[in-house]
């Protein structure tokens, strides 16, 4: 008798958050407040954008490390912008086993942009996580999205690897060409829940849905919501997006 593989699932809570260098809408610099907002969501994996490390404007601190320490997690950071000792870019935080796969720039015509790819152990699965922050101009975003789909990133993953999450501030709404290009290969977590998707920016009065969690076929979305607590509305100019993801494993 043919044995049908049984699907098993491991749920994780995944958060993406543009932290605006930890400057709030009240103009107060407060990494601990950002950590408190994240703690409200109780995530297992966190993708951060606009993180300062060693920058004079934010007191020279390592924001990725500081936030991770508050949350009892480890951080992997990649600077999209690196001027002498000052760095600015993206980070992934988690308490799960994590290793760096790749950190590299993306094609940029104005402000430098990059992406960070880590592999995280979720039960028996190697979860591939890419965090990025795309450019402000449509043509630039399209080049960056094309690069992310190419052999150096998503296109270079093992054939059939469906345990993928691409997350971050894409500076792109659902009508954006860059967004549509990415959404042909990955699924938008907010659109898989049956609940009307919500905007994330600006945090005080959200109008634009530009922060996204996109997932591969090996991941099911249990829920996805914008976290709009009182604290979150003042901590950054973006609201965090929290997704409950079921990583699907097959019992061979």
PDB file of N, CA and C in Angstrom, residues 68-121:
ATOM      1  N   UNK A  68      18.899  43.058  20.542  1.00  0.00           N
ATOM      2  CA  UNK A  68      18.977  41.609  20.731  1.00  0.00           C
ATOM      3  C   UNK A  68      19.225  41.257  22.194  1.00  0.00           C
ATOM      4  N   UNK A  69      20.085  42.014  22.855  1.00  0.00           N
ATOM      5  CA  UNK A  69      20.378  41.761  24.269  1.00  0.00           C
ATOM      6  C   UNK A  69      19.134  41.939  25.125  1.00  0.00           C
ATOM      7  N   UNK A  70      18.367  42.972  24.847  1.00  0.00           N
ATOM      8  CA  UNK A  70      17.112  43.195  25.578  1.00  0.00           C
ATOM      9  C   UNK A  70      16.170  41.999  25.440  1.00  0.00           C
ATOM     10  N   UNK A  71      16.233  41.326  24.296  1.00  0.00           N
ATOM     11  CA  UNK A  71      15.294  40.246  23.984  1.00  0.00           C
ATOM     12  C   UNK A  71      15.879  38.855  24.215  1.00  0.00           C
ATOM     13  N   UNK A  72      17.115  38.797  24.737  1.00  0.00           N
ATOM     14  CA  UNK A  72      17.811  37.521  24.943  1.00  0.00           C
ATOM     15  C   UNK A  72      17.945  36.746  23.636  1.00  0.00           C
ATOM     16  N   UNK A  73      18.358  37.464  22.603  1.00  0.00           N
ATOM     17  CA  UNK A  73      18.546  36.874  21.283  1.00  0.00           C
ATOM     18  C   UNK A  73      19.941  37.189  20.752  1.00  0.00           C
ATOM     19  N   UNK A  74      20.275  36.580  19.639  1.00  0.00           N
ATOM     20  CA  UNK A  74      21.492  36.896  18.902  1.00  0.00           C
ATOM     21  C   UNK A  74      21.114  37.696  17.660  1.00  0.00           C
ATOM     22  N   UNK A  75      22.058  38.486  17.168  1.00  0.00           N
ATOM     23  CA  UNK A  75      21.793  39.336  16.006  1.00  0.00           C
ATOM     24  C   UNK A  75      22.806  39.078  14.902  1.00  0.00           C
ATOM     25  N   UNK A  76      22.321  39.096  13.670  1.00  0.00           N
ATOM     26  CA  UNK A  76      23.177  39.105  12.475  1.00  0.00           C
ATOM     27  C   UNK A  76      22.869  40.406  11.752  1.00  0.00           C
ATOM     28  N   UNK A  77      23.892  41.217  11.515  1.00  0.00           N
ATOM     29  CA  UNK A  77      23.704  42.555  10.949  1.00  0.00           C
ATOM     30  C   UNK A  77      24.470  42.688   9.647  1.00  0.00           C
ATOM     31  N   UNK A  78      23.872  43.412   8.689  1.00  0.00           N
ATOM     32  CA  UNK A  78      24.572  43.738   7.442  1.00  0.00           C
ATOM     33  C   UNK A  78      24.393  45.207   7.130  1.00  0.00           C
ATOM     34  N   UNK A  79      25.503  45.944   6.981  1.00  0.00           N
ATOM     35  CA  UNK A  79      25.393  47.369   6.647  1.00  0.00           C
ATOM     36  C   UNK A  79      25.198  47.596   5.155  1.00  0.00           C
ATOM     37  N   UNK A  80      24.087  48.201   4.791  1.00  0.00           N
ATOM     38  CA  UNK A  80      23.915  48.643   3.409  1.00  0.00           C
ATOM     39  C   UNK A  80      24.778  49.871   3.156  1.00  0.00           C
ATOM     40  N   UNK A  81      24.938  50.676   4.209  1.00  0.00           N
ATOM     41  CA  UNK A  81      25.765  51.881   4.156  1.00  0.00           C
ATOM     42  C   UNK A  81      26.899  51.725   5.156  1.00  0.00           C
ATOM     43  N   UNK A  82      28.147  51.921   4.695  1.00  0.00           N
ATOM     44  CA  UNK A  82      29.308  51.751   5.563  1.00  0.00           C
ATOM     45  C   UNK A  82      30.302  52.871   5.264  1.00  0.00           C
ATOM     46  N   UNK A  83      30.375  53.843   6.159  1.00  0.00           N
ATOM     47  CA  UNK A  83      31.289  54.973   6.030  1.00  0.00           C
ATOM     48  C   UNK A  83      32.221  54.987   7.224  1.00  0.00           C
ATOM     49  N   UNK A  84      33.478  54.591   6.990  1.00  0.00           N
ATOM     50  CA  UNK A  84      34.455  54.452   8.066  1.00  0.00           C
ATOM     51  C   UNK A  84      33.888  53.531   9.145  1.00  0.00           C
ATOM     52  N   UNK A  85      33.696  54.024  10.362  1.00  0.00           N
ATOM     53  CA  UNK A  85      33.189  53.164  11.434  1.00  0.00           C
ATOM     54  C   UNK A  85      31.673  53.201  11.556  1.00  0.00           C
ATOM     55  N   UNK A  86      31.013  54.007  10.735  1.00  0.00           N
ATOM     56  CA  UNK A  86      29.565  54.149  10.832  1.00  0.00           C
ATOM     57  C   UNK A  86      28.864  53.190   9.870  1.00  0.00           C
ATOM     58  N   UNK A  87      27.857  52.489  10.394  1.00  0.00           N
ATOM     59  CA  UNK A  87      27.135  51.497   9.602  1.00  0.00           C
ATOM     60  C   UNK A  87      25.630  51.677   9.776  1.00  0.00           C
ATOM     61  N   UNK A  88      24.894  51.283   8.722  1.00  0.00           N
ATOM     62  CA  UNK A  88      23.438  51.448   8.703  1.00  0.00           C
ATOM     63  C   UNK A  88      22.874  50.378   7.790  1.00  0.00           C
ATOM     64  N   UNK A  89      21.929  49.593   8.297  1.00  0.00           N
ATOM     65  CA  UNK A  89      21.420  48.529   7.439  1.00  0.00           C
ATOM     66  C   UNK A  89      20.366  47.664   8.079  1.00  0.00           C
ATOM     67  N   UNK A  90      20.454  46.357   7.789  1.00  0.00           N
ATOM     68  CA  UNK A  90      19.419  45.389   8.153  1.00  0.00           C
ATOM     69  C   UNK A  90      19.968  44.372   9.145  1.00  0.00           C
ATOM     70  N   UNK A  91      19.058  43.750   9.895  1.00  0.00           N
ATOM     71  CA  UNK A  91      19.469  42.746  10.873  1.00  0.00           C
ATOM     72  C   UNK A  91      18.401  41.673  11.008  1.00  0.00           C
ATOM     73  N   UNK A  92      18.846  40.487  11.411  1.00  0.00           N
ATOM     74  CA  UNK A  92      17.943  39.409  11.814  1.00  0.00           C
ATOM     75  C   UNK A  92      18.283  39.035  13.244  1.00  0.00           C
ATOM     76  N   UNK A  93      17.262  38.932  14.085  1.00  0.00           N
ATOM     77  CA  UNK A  93      17.422  38.576  15.486  1.00  0.00           C
ATOM     78  C   UNK A  93      16.636  37.301  15.765  1.00  0.00           C
ATOM     79  N   UNK A  94      17.218  36.397  16.543  1.00  0.00           N
ATOM     80  CA  UNK A  94      16.515  35.186  16.952  1.00  0.00           C
ATOM     81  C   UNK A  94      17.294  34.499  18.066  1.00  0.00           C
ATOM     82  N   UNK A  95      16.597  33.663  18.824  1.00  0.00           N
ATOM     83  CA  UNK A  95      17.254  32.797  19.797  1.00  0.00           C
ATOM     84  C   UNK A  95      17.444  31.391  19.231  1.00  0.00           C
ATOM     85  N   UNK A  96      16.925  31.150  18.034  1.00  0.00           N
ATOM     86  CA  UNK A  96      17.089  29.863  17.369  1.00  0.00           C
ATOM     87  C   UNK A  96      18.474  29.787  16.728  1.00  0.00           C
ATOM     88  N   UNK A  97      18.988  28.586  16.482  1.00  0.00           N
ATOM     89  CA  UNK A  97      20.279  28.468  15.799  1.00  0.00           C
ATOM     90  C   UNK A  97      20.231  29.142  14.428  1.00  0.00           C
ATOM     91  N   UNK A  98      21.219  29.985  14.164  1.00  0.00           N
ATOM     92  CA  UNK A  98      21.223  30.801  12.942  1.00  0.00           C
ATOM     93  C   UNK A  98      22.633  30.871  12.379  1.00  0.00           C
ATOM     94  N   UNK A  99      22.730  30.852  11.059  1.00  0.00           N
ATOM     95  CA  UNK A  99      24.037  31.072  10.435  1.00  0.00           C
ATOM     96  C   UNK A  99      23.875  31.966   9.213  1.00  0.00           C
ATOM     97  N   UNK A 100      24.902  32.763   8.971  1.00  0.00           N
ATOM     98  CA  UNK A 100      24.906  33.676   7.835  1.00  0.00           C
ATOM     99  C   UNK A 100      25.167  32.910   6.541  1.00  0.00           C
ATOM    100  N   UNK A 101      24.324  33.155   5.547  1.00  0.00           N
ATOM    101  CA  UNK A 101      24.540  32.595   4.213  1.00  0.00           C
ATOM    102  C   UNK A 101      25.159  33.648   3.294  1.00  0.00           C
ATOM    103  N   UNK A 102      24.589  34.845   3.306  1.00  0.00           N
ATOM    104  CA  UNK A 102      25.077  35.885   2.406  1.00  0.00           C
ATOM    105  C   UNK A 102      24.635  37.253   2.899  1.00  0.00           C
ATOM    106  N   UNK A 103      25.496  38.228   2.730  1.00  0.00           N
ATOM    107  CA  UNK A 103      25.163  39.634   2.973  1.00  0.00           C
ATOM    108  C   UNK A 103      25.860  40.434   1.886  1.00  0.00           C
ATOM    109  N   UNK A 104      25.082  41.186   1.104  1.00  0.00           N
ATOM    110  CA  UNK A 104      25.669  41.852  -0.059  1.00  0.00           C
ATOM    111  C   UNK A 104      24.815  43.037  -0.487  1.00  0.00           C
ATOM    112  N   UNK A 105      25.414  43.965  -1.248  1.00  0.00           N
ATOM    113  CA  UNK A 105      24.642  45.101  -1.762  1.00  0.00           C
ATOM    114  C   UNK A 105      23.701  44.683  -2.878  1.00  0.00           C
ATOM    115  N   UNK A 106      22.680  45.505  -3.100  1.00  0.00           N
ATOM    116  CA  UNK A 106      21.783  45.369  -4.240  1.00  0.00           C
ATOM    117  C   UNK A 106      22.017  46.541  -5.187  1.00  0.00           C
ATOM    118  N   UNK A 107      21.643  46.410  -6.455  1.00  0.00           N
ATOM    119  CA  UNK A 107      21.836  47.522  -7.396  1.00  0.00           C
ATOM    120  C   UNK A 107      21.138  48.783  -6.892  1.00  0.00           C
ATOM    121  N   UNK A 108      21.891  49.868  -6.774  1.00  0.00           N
ATOM    122  CA  UNK A 108      21.341  51.113  -6.225  1.00  0.00           C
ATOM    123  C   UNK A 108      21.833  52.298  -7.031  1.00  0.00           C
ATOM    124  N   UNK A 109      20.947  53.267  -7.211  1.00  0.00           N
ATOM    125  CA  UNK A 109      21.319  54.480  -7.937  1.00  0.00           C
ATOM    126  C   UNK A 109      21.367  55.697  -7.030  1.00  0.00           C
ATOM    127  N   UNK A 110      20.862  55.561  -5.816  1.00  0.00           N
ATOM    128  CA  UNK A 110      20.900  56.685  -4.876  1.00  0.00           C
ATOM    129  C   UNK A 110      21.445  56.170  -3.551  1.00  0.00           C
ATOM    130  N   UNK A 111      20.604  56.049  -2.538  1.00  0.00           N
ATOM    131  CA  UNK A 111      21.058  55.515  -1.255  1.00  0.00           C
ATOM    132  C   UNK A 111      21.416  54.042  -1.398  1.00  0.00           C
ATOM    133  N   UNK A 112      22.577  53.619  -0.878  1.00  0.00           N
ATOM    134  CA  UNK A 112      22.957  52.206  -0.980  1.00  0.00           C
ATOM    135  C   UNK A 112      21.926  51.295  -0.311  1.00  0.00           C
ATOM    136  N   UNK A 113      21.644  50.181  -0.953  1.00  0.00           N
ATOM    137  CA  UNK A 113      20.715  49.185  -0.426  1.00  0.00           C
ATOM    138  C   UNK A 113      21.382  47.818  -0.449  1.00  0.00           C
ATOM    139  N   UNK A 114      20.905  46.932   0.413  1.00  0.00           N
ATOM    140  CA  UNK A 114      21.478  45.595   0.463  1.00  0.00           C
ATOM    141  C   UNK A 114      20.466  44.583   0.947  1.00  0.00           C
ATOM    142  N   UNK A 115      20.930  43.359   1.124  1.00  0.00           N
ATOM    143  CA  UNK A 115      20.081  42.287   1.640  1.00  0.00           C
ATOM    144  C   UNK A 115      20.927  41.360   2.498  1.00  0.00           C
ATOM    145  N   UNK A 116      20.260  40.702   3.421  1.00  0.00           N
ATOM    146  CA  UNK A 116      20.899  39.790   4.369  1.00  0.00           C
ATOM    147  C   UNK A 116      20.157  38.463   4.322  1.00  0.00           C
ATOM    148  N   UNK A 117      20.892  37.379   4.128  1.00  0.00           N
ATOM    149  CA  UNK A 117      20.309  36.038   4.026  1.00  0.00           C
ATOM    150  C   UNK A 117      20.896  35.175   5.128  1.00  0.00           C
ATOM    151  N   UNK A 118      20.013  34.656   5.986  1.00  0.00           N
ATOM    152  CA  UNK A 118      20.442  33.742   7.039  1.00  0.00           C
ATOM    153  C   UNK A 118      19.639  32.451   6.948  1.00  0.00           C
ATOM    154  N   UNK A 119      20.211  31.402   7.515  1.00  0.00           N
ATOM    155  CA  UNK A 119      19.536  30.111   7.620  1.00  0.00           C
ATOM    156  C   UNK A 119      19.271  29.840   9.092  1.00  0.00           C
ATOM    157  N   UNK A 120      18.021  29.530   9.426  1.00  0.00           N
ATOM    158  CA  UNK A 120      17.617  29.335  10.815  1.00  0.00           C
ATOM    159  C   UNK A 120      17.055  27.930  10.978  1.00  0.00           C
ATOM    160  N   UNK A 121      17.507  27.236  12.016  1.00  0.00           N
ATOM    161  CA  UNK A 121      17.001  25.896  12.293  1.00  0.00           C
ATOM    162  C   UNK A 121      15.635  25.984  12.964  1.00  0.00           C
TER     163      UNK A 121
END
